[in-house]
Structure formats: structure tokens, C-alpha cells
């Protein structure tokens, strides 16, 4: 995957690749990857799509690993015209997926954050803290019990 990651980063040097738009002063991003999961960021421009698909094709050839098209999809802003979405679908063979999605357990979304996107994550944190608290109370009770037993044994002697 390191080879694919470096190849995707190298696309920034190509004039044919139109980078995903980020605010001024922010680093340009081509992808996120973890283990065998990769999210690629680009503009839905024909030359950018060609660059990415050529890079993926080259990676498949040199690594002998195949991208699973059935497990691959793409995300677009909901205001992107349908004919542009169709072009991306034809160029990649992937299926369009709607925001928000989860990547490594965290919500990825376009536009303003809605509390519903993160409530599941907040609940997971609350549950984890509650479990820690319960364990701490249990340990505290065990130490208290040991301490009482120790004091009783000393008073007997």
C-alpha cells in the first residue's frame, strides 16, 4: 500500500491532476489510507479521473493486487450534477455512495456537522467512561474490603 500511497501523492506534480479543493493555507490531500482501506480525494474532472485510474491500474500490475470494484465506491457533493456523477461512475466502475460515511469509526461528511453524525461516537465514549468508572468503584470496594480485613486481623493479634 505504501507504493500506492506514494504514487497518489506524486499525482500532485501532474498538471493533468486537479486536486481536491481545500482552503488556502491547508495542505493538499490526495488520499487517506489505513491498512488496506484507501479514500482518494480528487475533483470530478476527466483528466483527474484518468490519472487516478491509471495509477490504480499501474499499482494492480506491479503489486499483483486487484482493487475490488464491488467493495469500492465514490462520494460526491450532493449538488454535483447527475451527468457528472454518471461520468465518474463510467470512468471508475464504482458505485456512488451518500454522505455521511464512517471511516475507522469516525463520521465523514460534507457541509455543516450535524449532531446526529457524532451522537453514536459520543455514546460510545460515554459507555466506555461508565465502564471505567464501574471498574474503579469495584477496585475501590475491593481495596476497602482488604483494608478492613487487614485492620481486623491486626486488632485480633
Coordinates of N, CA and C in Angstrom, one line a residue:
X1 N 0.8 -1.2 0.0 CA 0.0 0.0 0.0 C 0.9 1.3 0.0
X2 N 2.1 1.1 0.5 CA 3.0 2.3 0.6 C 3.3 2.8 -0.9
X3 N 3.4 1.8 -1.8 CA 3.7 2.2 -3.2 C 2.5 3.0 -3.8
X4 N 1.3 2.5 -3.5 CA 0.1 3.2 -4.0 C 0.0 4.6 -3.3
X5 N 0.3 4.7 -2.1 CA 0.3 6.0 -1.4 C 1.2 7.0 -2.0
X6 N 2.5 6.5 -2.2 CA 3.5 7.4 -2.8 C 3.1 7.8 -4.3
X7 N 2.5 6.9 -5.0 CA 2.0 7.2 -6.4 C 0.9 8.2 -6.4
X8 N 0.0 8.1 -5.4 CA -1.1 9.0 -5.4 C -0.6 10.4 -5.0
X9 N 0.4 10.5 -4.0 CA 1.0 11.8 -3.7 C 1.7 12.4 -4.8
X10 N 2.3 11.6 -5.7 CA 3.0 12.1 -6.8 C 2.1 12.7 -7.9
X11 N 0.8 12.4 -7.8 CA -0.1 13.0 -8.8 C -0.2 14.5 -8.6
X12 N 0.1 15.0 -7.4 CA 0.1 16.5 -7.2 C 1.1 17.2 -8.2
X13 N 2.1 16.5 -8.6 CA 3.1 17.1 -9.5 C 2.6 17.1 -11.0
X14 N 1.5 16.4 -11.3 CA 1.0 16.3 -12.7 C 0.0 17.4 -12.9
X15 N 0.2 18.1 -14.1 CA -0.7 19.1 -14.5 C -2.1 18.6 -14.9
X16 N -2.2 17.3 -15.2 CA -3.5 16.7 -15.5 C -4.3 16.4 -14.3
X17 N -3.7 16.4 -13.2 CA -4.5 16.1 -11.9 C -5.0 17.3 -11.3
X18 N -6.3 17.4 -11.1 CA -7.0 18.5 -10.4 C -7.2 18.1 -9.0
X19 N -6.5 18.7 -8.1 CA -6.5 18.3 -6.7 C -7.9 18.7 -6.1
X20 N -8.3 17.9 -5.1 CA -9.4 18.2 -4.2 C -9.2 19.6 -3.6
X21 N -10.3 20.4 -3.7 CA -10.2 21.8 -3.2 C -10.2 21.8 -1.7
X22 N -9.2 22.5 -1.2 CA -9.0 22.8 0.3 C -8.8 24.3 0.5
X23 N -9.2 24.7 1.7 CA -9.0 26.2 2.0 C -7.5 26.6 1.8
X24 N -7.3 27.8 1.5 CA -6.0 28.4 1.4 C -5.2 28.2 2.6
X25 N -3.9 27.8 2.4 CA -3.0 27.6 3.6 C -3.1 26.1 4.1
X26 N -4.0 25.3 3.7 CA -4.1 24.0 4.1 C -3.3 23.1 3.1
X27 N -2.8 22.0 3.6 CA -2.0 21.1 2.7 C -3.0 20.4 1.8
X28 N -2.5 20.2 0.6 CA -3.3 19.5 -0.4 C -3.3 18.0 0.0
X29 N -4.4 17.4 -0.2 CA -4.6 16.0 0.2 C -5.0 15.2 -1.0
X30 N -4.4 14.0 -1.2 CA -4.8 13.1 -2.3 C -5.5 11.9 -1.8
X31 N -5.2 11.5 -0.5 CA -5.9 10.3 0.0 C -5.7 10.1 1.5
X32 N -6.4 9.3 2.1 CA -6.3 8.8 3.4 C -6.1 7.2 3.3
X33 N -5.2 6.7 4.0 CA -5.1 5.2 4.0 C -4.8 4.6 5.3
X34 N -5.4 3.5 5.6 CA -5.1 2.7 6.8 C -5.2 1.2 6.4
X35 N -4.2 0.5 6.6 CA -4.1 -0.9 6.3 C -4.5 -1.1 4.8
X36 N -5.6 -1.7 4.4 CA -5.9 -1.9 3.0 C -7.1 -1.0 2.6
X37 N -7.5 -0.1 3.5 CA -8.5 0.9 3.1 C -7.9 2.2 2.6
X38 N -8.4 2.7 1.5 CA -7.9 3.9 0.9 C -9.1 4.8 0.5
X39 N -9.1 6.1 0.9 CA -10.0 7.1 0.4 C -9.2 8.0 -0.5
X40 N -9.6 8.2 -1.7 CA -8.9 9.1 -2.7 C -9.7 10.3 -2.9
X41 N -9.0 11.5 -2.8 CA -9.7 12.8 -3.0 C -9.2 13.4 -4.3
X42 N -10.2 13.8 -5.1 CA -9.9 14.5 -6.3 C -11.1 15.2 -6.8
X43 N -10.9 16.1 -7.8 CA -12.1 16.7 -8.4 C -12.6 15.8 -9.5
X44 N -13.9 15.9 -9.7 CA -14.6 15.0 -10.7 C -14.3 15.5 -12.1
X45 N -13.0 15.7 -12.5 CA -12.6 16.2 -13.7 C -12.0 15.0 -14.5
X46 N -12.4 14.9 -15.8 CA -12.0 13.7 -16.6 C -10.5 13.4 -16.5
X47 N -9.6 14.4 -16.6 CA -8.2 14.2 -16.6 C -7.7 13.7 -15.2
X48 N -8.4 14.2 -14.2 CA -8.0 13.7 -12.8 C -8.5 12.2 -12.6
X49 N -9.7 11.9 -13.1 CA -10.1 10.5 -13.0 C -9.2 9.6 -13.8
X50 N -8.8 10.0 -15.0 CA -7.9 9.2 -15.8 C -6.6 9.0 -15.0
X51 N -6.0 10.1 -14.4 CA -4.8 9.9 -13.7 C -4.9 8.9 -12.5
X52 N -6.0 9.0 -11.8 CA -6.2 8.1 -10.6 C -6.4 6.7 -11.1
X53 N -7.2 6.5 -12.1 CA -7.4 5.1 -12.6 C -6.2 4.5 -13.2
X54 N -5.3 5.3 -13.9 CA -4.1 4.8 -14.4 C -3.1 4.4 -13.3
X55 N -3.1 5.3 -12.2 CA -2.3 5.0 -11.0 C -2.8 3.7 -10.4
X56 N -4.1 3.5 -10.2 CA -4.6 2.3 -9.7 C -4.3 1.1 -10.6
X57 N -4.4 1.2 -11.9 CA -4.1 0.2 -12.8 C -2.6 -0.2 -12.7
X58 N -1.8 0.8 -12.7 CA -0.3 0.5 -12.5 C 0.0 -0.2 -11.2
X59 N -0.7 0.2 -10.1 CA -0.5 -0.4 -8.8 C -0.9 -1.9 -8.9
X60 N -2.1 -2.2 -9.5 CA -2.5 -3.5 -9.6 C -1.5 -4.4 -10.4
X61 N -0.9 -3.8 -11.4 CA 0.1 -4.6 -12.2 C 1.3 -4.9 -11.4
X62 N 1.9 -3.9 -10.7 CA 3.2 -4.1 -10.1 C 3.0 -4.8 -8.7
X63 N 1.9 -4.8 -8.1 CA 1.7 -5.4 -6.8 C 1.0 -6.8 -6.9
X64 N 0.4 -7.0 -8.0 CA -0.4 -8.3 -8.2 C -1.6 -8.3 -7.3
X65 N -2.0 -7.1 -6.8 CA -3.2 -7.0 -6.0 C -4.3 -6.3 -6.9
X66 N -5.5 -6.8 -6.7 CA -6.6 -6.2 -7.5 C -7.5 -5.4 -6.6
X67 N -8.0 -4.3 -7.1 CA -9.0 -3.5 -6.4 C -10.3 -4.2 -6.6
X68 N -11.0 -4.3 -5.5 CA -12.3 -5.0 -5.6 C -13.4 -3.9 -5.9
X69 N -13.8 -3.9 -7.2 CA -14.8 -2.9 -7.6 C -16.1 -3.0 -6.9
X70 N -16.5 -4.3 -6.5 CA -17.8 -4.4 -5.8 C -17.7 -3.8 -4.4
X71 N -16.5 -3.6 -3.8 CA -16.4 -3.0 -2.5 C -16.0 -1.6 -2.6
X72 N -15.8 -1.1 -3.8 CA -15.3 0.3 -4.0 C -16.5 1.2 -4.4
X73 N -16.5 2.4 -3.9 CA -17.5 3.4 -4.2 C -16.9 4.8 -4.2
X74 N -17.7 5.8 -4.6 CA -17.2 7.2 -4.6 C -18.2 8.1 -4.0
X75 N -17.8 9.2 -3.5 CA -18.6 10.2 -2.8 C -18.5 11.5 -3.6
X76 N -19.6 12.1 -3.7 CA -19.6 13.4 -4.4 C -20.5 14.4 -3.6
X77 N -20.3 15.6 -3.8 CA -21.1 16.6 -3.1 C -22.5 16.5 -3.7
X78 N -23.6 16.7 -2.8 CA -24.9 16.4 -3.3 C -25.4 17.4 -4.4
X79 N -24.6 18.5 -4.6 CA -25.0 19.5 -5.6 C -24.3 19.2 -7.0
X80 N -23.5 18.1 -7.0 CA -22.9 17.8 -8.3 C -23.9 17.3 -9.3
X81 N -24.0 17.9 -10.5 CA -25.0 17.5 -11.5 C -24.9 16.0 -11.8
X82 N -26.1 15.4 -12.1 CA -26.2 14.0 -12.3 C -25.3 13.5 -13.5
X83 N -25.2 14.3 -14.5 CA -24.3 13.9 -15.6 C -22.9 13.8 -15.2
X84 N -22.4 14.6 -14.2 CA -21.0 14.5 -13.7 C -20.9 13.2 -12.9
X85 N -21.9 12.9 -12.1 CA -21.9 11.7 -11.3 C -21.8 10.4 -12.2
X86 N -22.6 10.5 -13.3 CA -22.5 9.4 -14.3 C -21.2 9.2 -15.0
X87 N -20.5 10.4 -15.2 CA -19.1 10.3 -15.8 C -18.2 9.6 -14.9
X88 N -18.3 10.0 -13.6 CA -17.4 9.3 -12.6 C -17.7 7.9 -12.5
X89 N -18.9 7.5 -12.5 CA -19.3 6.1 -12.5 C -18.8 5.3 -13.7
X90 N -18.9 5.9 -14.8 CA -18.4 5.2 -16.0 C -16.8 5.1 -16.0
X91 N -16.2 6.2 -15.6 CA -14.7 6.2 -15.6 C -14.1 5.2 -14.5
X92 N -14.8 5.0 -13.4 CA -14.2 4.2 -12.3 C -14.8 2.8 -12.3
X93 N -16.1 2.7 -12.6 CA -16.8 1.4 -12.5 C -17.3 1.3 -11.0
X94 N -17.2 2.3 -10.2 CA -17.6 2.3 -8.8 C -19.0 2.8 -8.7
X95 N -19.6 2.5 -7.5 CA -21.0 3.0 -7.3 C -20.9 4.2 -6.4
X96 N -21.9 5.1 -6.6 CA -21.9 6.3 -5.8 C -22.5 6.0 -4.4
X97 N -21.9 6.6 -3.4 CA -22.4 6.4 -2.0 C -22.7 7.8 -1.5
X98 N -23.6 7.9 -0.6 CA -24.1 9.2 0.0 C -23.4 9.5 1.3
X99 N -23.1 10.7 1.6 CA -22.6 11.2 2.9 C -23.7 11.1 3.9
X100 N -23.5 11.0 5.2 CA -22.2 10.7 5.8 C -21.8 9.3 5.7
X101 N -20.5 9.0 5.8 CA -19.9 7.6 5.9 C -19.1 7.5 7.2
X102 N -18.7 6.3 7.5 CA -17.8 6.1 8.6 C -16.5 5.6 8.1
X103 N -15.4 6.2 8.6 CA -14.1 5.7 8.2 C -13.3 5.5 9.5
X104 N -12.9 4.3 9.8 CA -12.2 4.0 11.0 C -13.0 4.4 12.2
X105 N -14.4 4.3 12.1 CA -15.2 4.6 13.2 C -15.7 6.0 13.4
X106 N -15.1 6.9 12.5 CA -15.4 8.3 12.6 C -16.3 8.8 11.4
X107 N -17.2 9.7 11.7 CA -18.1 10.1 10.6 C -17.4 11.1 9.7
X108 N -17.5 10.9 8.4 CA -17.0 11.8 7.3 C -18.2 12.4 6.7
X109 N -18.3 13.7 6.5 CA -19.5 14.3 5.9 C -19.1 15.5 5.2
X110 N -20.0 16.0 4.3 CA -19.8 17.2 3.6 C -20.7 18.3 4.2
X111 N -20.2 19.5 4.3 CA -21.0 20.6 4.8 C -21.0 20.7 6.3
X112 N -22.0 21.3 6.9 CA -22.0 21.5 8.4 C -22.2 20.2 9.1
X113 N -21.5 20.2 10.3 CA -21.7 19.0 11.1 C -23.1 19.0 11.8
X114 N -23.7 17.9 11.8 CA -25.0 17.7 12.4 C -24.7 16.8 13.6
X115 N -25.4 17.1 14.7 CA -25.2 16.3 15.9 C -25.5 14.8 15.7
X116 N -26.4 14.5 14.9 CA -26.7 13.1 14.6 C -25.5 12.3 14.0
X117 N -24.6 13.0 13.3 CA -23.4 12.4 12.8 C -22.4 11.8 13.9
X118 N -22.4 12.5 15.0 CA -21.4 12.2 16.0 C -22.0 11.6 17.3
X119 N -23.4 11.5 17.4 CA -24.0 11.0 18.6 C -23.6 9.6 18.9
X120 N -23.5 8.8 17.9 CA -23.1 7.4 18.1 C -21.7 7.3 18.7
X121 N -20.8 8.1 18.2 CA -19.4 8.2 18.7 C -19.5 8.7 20.2
X122 N -20.2 9.8 20.4 CA -20.4 10.3 21.8 C -20.9 9.2 22.7
X123 N -21.9 8.5 22.3 CA -22.5 7.4 23.2 C -21.4 6.4 23.4
X124 N -20.6 6.0 22.5 CA -19.5 5.0 22.7 C -18.5 5.5 23.8
X125 N -18.2 6.8 23.7 CA -17.3 7.4 24.7 C -17.9 7.4 26.1
X126 N -19.2 7.8 26.2 CA -19.9 7.7 27.4 C -20.0 6.3 28.0
X127 N -20.3 5.3 27.2 CA -20.3 3.9 27.6 C -18.9 3.5 28.1
X128 N -17.9 3.9 27.4 CA -16.5 3.5 27.8 C -16.2 4.1 29.2
X129 N -16.5 5.4 29.4 CA -16.2 6.1 30.6 C -17.0 5.5 31.8
X130 N -18.2 5.1 31.5 CA -19.1 4.5 32.5 C -18.5 3.1 32.9
X131 N -18.0 2.4 32.0 CA -17.4 1.1 32.3 C -16.1 1.3 33.1
X132 N -15.3 2.3 32.8 CA -14.1 2.6 33.6 C -14.5 2.9 35.0
X133 N -15.5 3.8 35.1 CA -16.0 4.2 36.4 C -16.5 3.0 37.3
X134 N -17.2 2.2 36.6 CA -17.7 1.0 37.4 C -16.5 0.1 37.8
X135 N -15.5 -0.1 37.0 CA -14.3 -0.8 37.4 C -13.6 -0.2 38.5
X136 N -13.5 1.2 38.4 CA -12.8 1.9 39.5 C -13.5 1.7 40.8
X137 N -14.9 1.8 40.8 CA -15.7 1.6 42.0 C -15.5 0.2 42.6
X138 N -15.4 -0.7 41.7 CA -15.2 -2.1 42.1 C -13.9 -2.3 42.7
X139 N -12.8 -1.7 42.1 CA -11.5 -1.8 42.7 C -11.4 -1.1 44.1
X140 N -12.1 0.1 44.1 CA -12.2 0.8 45.4 C -12.8 0.0 46.5
X141 N -13.9 -0.7 46.1 CA -14.6 -1.5 47.1 C -13.7 -2.7 47.5
X142 N -13.0 -3.3 46.6 CA -12.1 -4.4 46.9 C -10.9 -3.9 47.8
X143 N -10.4 -2.8 47.6 CA -9.3 -2.2 48.4 C -9.9 -1.9 49.8
X144 N -11.1 -1.4 49.9 CA -11.7 -1.1 51.2 C -11.9 -2.3 52.0
X145 N -12.4 -3.4 51.3 CA -12.6 -4.7 51.9 C -11.3 -5.3 52.4
X146 N -10.2 -5.2 51.6 CA -8.9 -5.7 52.0 C -8.4 -4.9 53.2
X147 N -8.6 -3.6 53.2 CA -8.1 -2.8 54.3 C -8.8 -3.1 55.6
X148 N -10.2 -3.3 55.5 CA -10.9 -3.7 56.7 C -10.5 -5.0 57.2
X149 N -10.2 -6.0 56.3 CA -9.8 -7.3 56.8 C -8.4 -7.2 57.4
X150 N -7.6 -6.4 56.9 CA -6.2 -6.2 57.4 C -6.3 -5.6 58.8
X151 N -7.2 -4.5 59.0 CA -7.3 -3.9 60.3 C -7.9 -4.8 61.3
X152 N -8.9 -5.7 60.9 CA -9.4 -6.6 61.9 C -8.4 -7.7 62.3
X153 N -7.6 -8.1 61.3 CA -6.6 -9.1 61.7 C -5.5 -8.5 62.6
X154 N -5.2 -7.2 62.5 CA -4.2 -6.6 63.4 C -4.8 -6.4 64.8
X155 N -6.1 -6.1 64.8 CA -6.7 -5.9 66.2 C -6.9 -7.2 66.9
X156 N -6.9 -8.3 66.2 CA -7.1 -9.6 66.8 C -5.7 -10.0 67.5
X157 N -4.7 -9.7 66.8 CA -3.3 -10.1 67.2 C -2.9 -9.2 68.3

